[in-house]
Amino acid sequence: MSRGVRAHGATGKCLSARAVAVAALPMKPPGALRLRPHVAGGARRQARAGSRRKARAMSGQPVTAEPPVFEKRLLVTGGAGFIASHVVVSLVKNYPNYLIINLDKLDYCASLKNLETVSEKENYKFIQEFDESSPKRPTNPYASSKAAAECFVQSYWERYQFPVVITRSSNVYGPHQYPEKVIPKFISLLQQNRKCCIHGSGLQRRNFLYATDVVEAFLTVLKEGKPGEIYNIGTNFEMSIAQLAKELIHLIKKTSSESEMEHWMDYVKDRPTNDLRYPMNSEKMHSLGWTPKVPWKEGIRKTIEWYKENFHNWKNSEKALEPFPVTEPFAQLSGP
């Protein structure tokens, strides 16, 4: 799913972050959602179900397959996308007593290949969303759409006390990300012996956070966050886009020569309103017990290796490597 927020159910917590929304669907009376692997209650219910099947078999009655019993059901929207696919994989593997439902419209930046490792798991279910009731895509500015989504979600807390938590994160990178974003784009260009396209001066600085660190942040907020609150998920690790390009050139092209690095960098026209920095204070998240754990060198190495084999997971991945399409400004209206 591209942008937007979904919130379903009347109990548990809903967590939204850019393209991700997680909601606990009601299965028992309202109460706080606590993520605990291998909860005893679920195991006992599974054991009772097994005993019933065994008793029917011994009495000669036909044994019919019973659906698995889950303690919780979690709905994740946009689960075939970048960040949410990591969330889904983590939930499916670590919480076998929870049914993880992935609702995704499979937009251009989504791929079910991101979820192949869990696609056959008993506690995972995929639902594709694409019908007349799907949200439209107005051509509003990107940042405004995110702000509008936050206001919408927050209004449910203010008006109905629906338990929502909003998160805002630094730039996230790692496997599964559609290669239109700067890190997978530069990696893929270099792996195809093409130059990195640097917008403007390349002095714009960004903070980069590895995907699994963001997953841990989401789970922390889901367990410890307070309804109605907003949490920044950030990192102090920061570098300029030009510096990022040089580091990737060094790792992929195995060179430290400044002149050779410049050879692999192509400075193109800057994007409109390309902000210099996105500084973020994450002390509120730290107070919940979360801090980033994956060092840059480890995260970027894993990311480079993943794109060697998986660049073509998307049908239109080549198109993502084009420089940002800069359009001409609107023509000023002339007088009569």
Coordinates of C-alpha atoms in Angstrom, one line a residue:
M1 CA 0.0 0.0 0.0
S2 CA 1.4 3.4 -0.7
R3 CA 0.2 6.2 1.6
G4 CA -2.6 6.1 4.1
V5 CA -3.8 4.8 7.4
R6 CA -6.2 2.0 8.3
A7 CA -7.5 1.3 11.7
H8 CA -9.8 -1.6 12.5
G9 CA -11.3 -3.1 15.6
A10 CA -12.4 -1.7 19.0
T11 CA -9.7 -3.0 21.2
G12 CA -6.0 -3.1 21.4
K13 CA -3.8 -0.5 19.8
C14 CA -3.4 0.9 16.3
L15 CA 0.1 2.0 15.3
S16 CA 0.6 4.1 12.1
A17 CA 3.8 5.1 10.5
R18 CA 3.9 6.5 7.0
A19 CA 2.7 3.4 5.1
V20 CA 2.3 1.2 8.1
A21 CA -0.8 0.6 10.3
V22 CA -1.1 -2.2 12.8
A23 CA -4.4 -2.8 14.6
A24 CA -5.4 -5.5 17.1
L25 CA -8.7 -6.9 16.0
P26 CA -11.1 -7.8 18.8
M27 CA -11.2 -11.4 19.9
K28 CA -11.7 -10.9 23.6
P29 CA -12.9 -8.1 25.9
P30 CA -11.1 -4.8 25.6
G31 CA -7.7 -4.6 27.2
A32 CA -4.1 -3.7 26.6
L33 CA -2.3 -5.6 23.9
R34 CA 0.8 -7.3 25.2
L35 CA 3.1 -9.0 22.8
R36 CA 4.5 -12.1 24.4
P37 CA 5.9 -15.1 22.4
H38 CA 4.4 -18.5 23.1
V39 CA 1.6 -17.4 25.5
A40 CA 0.5 -20.2 27.7
G41 CA -3.2 -19.6 27.1
G42 CA -2.9 -20.1 23.4
A43 CA -1.0 -23.3 24.0
R44 CA -3.6 -24.6 26.3
R45 CA -6.4 -24.0 23.8
Q46 CA -4.4 -25.7 21.1
A47 CA -3.9 -28.7 23.4
R48 CA -7.6 -28.9 24.2
A49 CA -8.4 -28.8 20.5
G50 CA -5.9 -31.7 20.0
S51 CA -7.5 -33.7 22.8
R52 CA -10.9 -33.3 21.2
R53 CA -9.6 -34.6 17.8
K54 CA -7.9 -37.6 19.6
A55 CA -11.1 -38.4 21.5
R56 CA -13.2 -38.4 18.3
A57 CA -10.7 -40.6 16.5
M58 CA -10.7 -43.2 19.3
S59 CA -14.5 -43.3 19.3
G60 CA -14.6 -43.9 15.6
Q61 CA -16.1 -40.5 14.8
P62 CA -14.9 -38.8 11.7
V63 CA -12.1 -36.3 12.4
T64 CA -12.4 -32.9 10.8
A65 CA -9.7 -30.4 10.6
E66 CA -10.2 -27.6 13.1
P67 CA -9.0 -24.1 12.4
P68 CA -6.0 -23.0 14.5
V69 CA -6.8 -21.0 17.6
F70 CA -5.0 -17.7 18.0
E71 CA -4.8 -15.5 21.1
K72 CA -4.8 -12.3 19.0
R73 CA -5.3 -11.1 15.5
L74 CA -3.2 -8.3 14.2
L75 CA -4.1 -6.4 11.0
V76 CA -1.1 -4.8 9.2
T77 CA -1.9 -2.5 6.2
G78 CA 0.6 -2.1 3.4
G79 CA 2.4 -5.2 4.6
A80 CA 4.0 -6.0 1.2
G81 CA 5.8 -2.7 1.2
F82 CA 9.2 -1.8 2.5
I83 CA 9.0 -1.2 6.3
A84 CA 5.7 -3.1 6.8
S85 CA 7.1 -6.3 5.3
H86 CA 9.8 -6.3 7.9
V87 CA 7.1 -5.8 10.6
V88 CA 5.0 -8.7 9.2
V89 CA 7.9 -11.1 9.0
S90 CA 9.0 -10.3 12.5
L91 CA 5.4 -10.7 13.9
V92 CA 4.7 -14.0 12.0
K93 CA 8.0 -15.6 13.1
N94 CA 8.1 -14.4 16.7
Y95 CA 4.4 -14.7 17.7
P96 CA 3.1 -18.0 16.3
N97 CA 0.1 -17.7 18.6
Y98 CA -1.0 -14.5 16.8
L99 CA -2.8 -14.4 13.4
I100 CA -1.1 -11.8 11.3
I101 CA -3.3 -10.4 8.5
N102 CA -1.7 -8.4 5.8
L103 CA -4.0 -6.1 3.8
D104 CA -2.2 -4.5 0.8
K105 CA -3.4 -3.0 -2.5
L106 CA 0.0 -4.0 -4.1
D107 CA 0.9 -0.6 -5.4
Y108 CA 4.0 -0.1 -7.6
C109 CA 6.4 -0.2 -4.6
A110 CA 5.0 -3.4 -3.0
S111 CA 6.1 -6.9 -3.7
L112 CA 4.8 -10.2 -2.2
K113 CA 8.3 -11.6 -2.7
N114 CA 9.2 -9.6 0.4
L115 CA 7.1 -12.0 2.3
E116 CA 8.1 -15.4 0.7
T117 CA 9.7 -16.6 4.0
V118 CA 6.4 -16.5 5.8
S119 CA 3.8 -16.9 3.0
E120 CA 3.1 -20.5 3.9
K121 CA 3.0 -20.0 7.7
E122 CA -0.3 -21.0 9.4
N123 CA -0.5 -17.7 11.3
Y124 CA -0.2 -15.5 8.2
K125 CA -3.0 -14.4 5.9
F126 CA -2.8 -12.0 2.9
I127 CA -5.7 -9.9 1.7
Q128 CA -5.3 -7.7 -1.4
E129 CA -7.2 -4.4 -1.4
F130 CA -8.2 -2.9 -4.7
D131 CA -11.8 -2.0 -5.3
E132 CA -14.0 1.0 -5.9
S133 CA -13.9 1.9 -2.2
S134 CA -10.1 2.2 -2.2
P135 CA -8.8 5.7 -1.4
K136 CA -8.1 8.0 -4.3
R137 CA -4.7 9.4 -5.0
P138 CA -4.9 13.2 -5.1
T139 CA -1.8 15.0 -6.3
N140 CA -1.3 16.9 -3.0
P141 CA 2.2 17.5 -1.8
Y142 CA 3.7 14.5 -0.2
A143 CA 4.3 16.0 3.2
S144 CA 0.9 17.5 3.3
S145 CA -0.7 14.1 2.7
K146 CA 1.2 12.6 5.7
A147 CA 0.2 15.5 7.9
A148 CA -3.5 15.1 6.8
A149 CA -3.3 11.4 7.7
E150 CA -2.0 12.2 11.1
C151 CA -4.8 14.6 11.7
F152 CA -7.3 12.0 10.6
V153 CA -6.0 9.3 12.9
Q154 CA -5.6 11.7 15.8
S155 CA -9.2 12.8 15.4
Y156 CA -10.4 9.3 16.3
W157 CA -8.5 9.5 19.6
E158 CA -9.8 13.0 20.3
R159 CA -13.4 12.2 19.4
Y160 CA -13.9 8.5 20.2
Q161 CA -10.9 7.7 22.4
F162 CA -9.9 5.1 19.8
P163 CA -6.5 4.0 21.0
V164 CA -4.0 5.2 18.3
V165 CA -0.3 5.9 18.4
I166 CA 1.5 7.9 15.7
T167 CA 5.2 7.5 14.9
R168 CA 7.5 9.5 12.7
S169 CA 10.8 8.0 11.7
S170 CA 14.2 9.0 10.1
N171 CA 15.0 7.8 6.6
V172 CA 14.7 4.0 6.7
Y173 CA 16.9 1.7 4.6
G174 CA 17.4 -2.1 4.2
P175 CA 16.2 -5.1 2.1
H176 CA 12.7 -5.0 0.4
Q177 CA 12.8 -1.2 -0.3
Y178 CA 11.6 -0.2 -3.8
P179 CA 14.7 1.2 -5.5
E180 CA 13.4 4.8 -6.1
K181 CA 14.8 5.8 -2.7
V182 CA 18.4 7.1 -2.5
I183 CA 20.2 4.1 -0.9
P184 CA 18.7 1.3 -3.0
K185 CA 18.9 3.5 -6.1
F186 CA 22.6 4.2 -5.7
I187 CA 23.3 0.6 -4.9
S188 CA 21.4 -0.7 -7.9
L189 CA 22.9 1.9 -10.3
L190 CA 26.5 1.0 -9.2
Q191 CA 25.8 -2.7 -9.4
Q192 CA 24.7 -2.1 -13.0
N193 CA 27.9 0.0 -13.7
R194 CA 25.9 3.3 -13.8
K195 CA 26.6 6.5 -12.1
C196 CA 24.9 7.8 -8.9
C197 CA 22.6 10.7 -9.7
I198 CA 23.2 13.5 -7.1
H199 CA 20.4 16.1 -6.9
G200 CA 21.9 19.6 -6.7
S201 CA 25.0 20.0 -4.6
G202 CA 24.7 16.7 -2.7
L203 CA 25.2 18.6 0.6
Q204 CA 21.7 17.7 1.8
R205 CA 22.1 15.6 5.0
R206 CA 20.0 12.6 6.0
N207 CA 19.7 10.4 9.0
F208 CA 19.6 6.7 8.1
L209 CA 17.9 4.0 10.2
Y210 CA 18.0 0.2 9.5
A211 CA 14.7 -1.5 8.9
T212 CA 14.9 -4.0 11.7
D213 CA 15.6 -1.2 14.2
V214 CA 12.3 0.5 13.1
V215 CA 10.5 -2.8 13.5
E216 CA 11.7 -3.0 17.1
A217 CA 10.6 0.6 17.6
F218 CA 7.1 -0.2 16.4
L219 CA 6.9 -3.2 18.7
T220 CA 8.1 -1.1 21.6
V221 CA 5.4 1.5 20.9
L222 CA 2.8 -1.2 20.5
K223 CA 3.6 -2.5 24.0
E224 CA 4.7 0.5 25.9
G225 CA 3.3 3.5 24.0
K226 CA 0.5 5.6 25.4
P227 CA -2.7 6.1 23.3
G228 CA -2.9 9.5 21.6
E229 CA 0.8 10.1 21.8
I230 CA 3.3 10.8 19.0
Y231 CA 6.8 9.2 19.0
N232 CA 9.8 10.2 16.9
I233 CA 11.9 7.1 15.8
G234 CA 15.2 8.7 14.9
T235 CA 18.9 8.1 14.9
N236 CA 22.0 10.4 15.3
F237 CA 23.7 8.7 12.4
E238 CA 23.8 11.3 9.6
M239 CA 25.7 11.9 6.3
S240 CA 25.4 14.0 3.2
I241 CA 24.1 12.5 0.0
A242 CA 27.4 13.1 -1.7
Q243 CA 29.2 11.3 1.2
L244 CA 26.7 8.5 1.0
A245 CA 27.4 8.1 -2.8
K246 CA 31.2 8.0 -2.1
E247 CA 30.8 5.4 0.7
L248 CA 28.7 3.1 -1.6
I249 CA 31.2 3.6 -4.5
H250 CA 34.0 2.6 -2.1
L251 CA 32.1 -0.6 -1.0
I252 CA 30.8 -1.7 -4.4
K253 CA 33.6 -0.5 -6.8
K254 CA 36.4 -1.1 -4.3
T255 CA 38.1 2.2 -4.7
S256 CA 39.3 5.0 -2.4
S257 CA 40.5 7.3 -5.1
E258 CA 38.8 10.6 -5.0
S259 CA 39.0 11.0 -8.8
E260 CA 37.6 7.5 -9.4
M261 CA 34.7 8.2 -6.9
E262 CA 33.9 11.4 -8.7
H263 CA 33.7 9.4 -12.0
W264 CA 30.8 7.5 -10.6
M265 CA 28.9 10.6 -9.5
D266 CA 26.6 12.5 -11.8
Y267 CA 25.3 15.8 -10.5
V268 CA 21.8 16.5 -11.9
K269 CA 19.2 19.3 -11.4
D270 CA 18.0 19.6 -7.8
R271 CA 14.5 18.6 -6.7
P272 CA 12.2 21.5 -5.8
T273 CA 12.1 22.1 -2.0
N274 CA 14.9 19.6 -1.2
D275 CA 15.4 20.2 2.5
L276 CA 18.9 20.4 3.8
R277 CA 18.3 18.3 7.0
Y278 CA 15.7 16.4 8.9
P279 CA 16.9 16.6 12.5
M280 CA 14.8 14.7 15.0
N281 CA 14.7 14.3 18.8
S282 CA 13.9 10.8 19.9
E283 CA 14.3 11.1 23.6
K284 CA 10.6 10.1 24.1
M285 CA 11.3 6.8 22.4
H286 CA 14.4 6.2 24.4
S287 CA 12.4 6.6 27.6
L288 CA 10.4 3.6 26.4
G289 CA 13.6 1.6 26.3
W290 CA 14.3 1.7 22.5
T291 CA 17.5 2.7 20.8
P292 CA 18.9 1.8 17.4
K293 CA 21.1 -1.3 17.5
V294 CA 22.3 -2.1 13.9
P295 CA 25.5 -0.3 13.1
W296 CA 25.7 1.5 9.7
K297 CA 28.5 -0.8 8.4
E298 CA 26.5 -3.9 9.2
G299 CA 23.2 -2.6 7.8
I300 CA 24.6 -1.3 4.6
R301 CA 26.6 -4.5 3.9
K302 CA 23.4 -6.6 4.3
T303 CA 21.5 -4.1 2.1
I304 CA 24.1 -4.2 -0.7
E305 CA 24.1 -8.0 -0.7
W306 CA 20.3 -8.2 -0.9
Y307 CA 20.0 -6.0 -4.0
K308 CA 22.5 -8.2 -5.9
E309 CA 19.9 -10.9 -6.1
N310 CA 16.6 -9.1 -5.7
F311 CA 16.6 -6.0 -7.8
H312 CA 14.1 -7.4 -10.2
N313 CA 11.5 -8.3 -7.5
W314 CA 9.4 -5.4 -8.9
K315 CA 8.2 -5.4 -12.5
N316 CA 9.2 -1.7 -13.1
S317 CA 12.4 -1.6 -11.0
E318 CA 14.4 -0.2 -13.9
K319 CA 12.1 2.9 -14.1
A320 CA 12.9 3.6 -10.4
L321 CA 16.5 4.3 -11.3
E322 CA 15.7 7.4 -13.3
P323 CA 16.7 10.8 -11.8
F324 CA 13.9 12.6 -10.0
P325 CA 11.6 14.0 -12.7
V326 CA 11.8 17.7 -12.4
T327 CA 8.9 19.5 -14.0
E328 CA 8.8 23.1 -15.2
P329 CA 7.1 25.5 -12.8
F330 CA 3.5 26.6 -13.5
A331 CA 3.4 29.3 -16.2
Q332 CA 2.3 32.6 -14.7
L333 CA -1.0 33.9 -15.8
S334 CA -0.6 36.9 -18.0
G335 CA -2.9 39.9 -18.0
P336 CA -5.7 40.3 -20.6

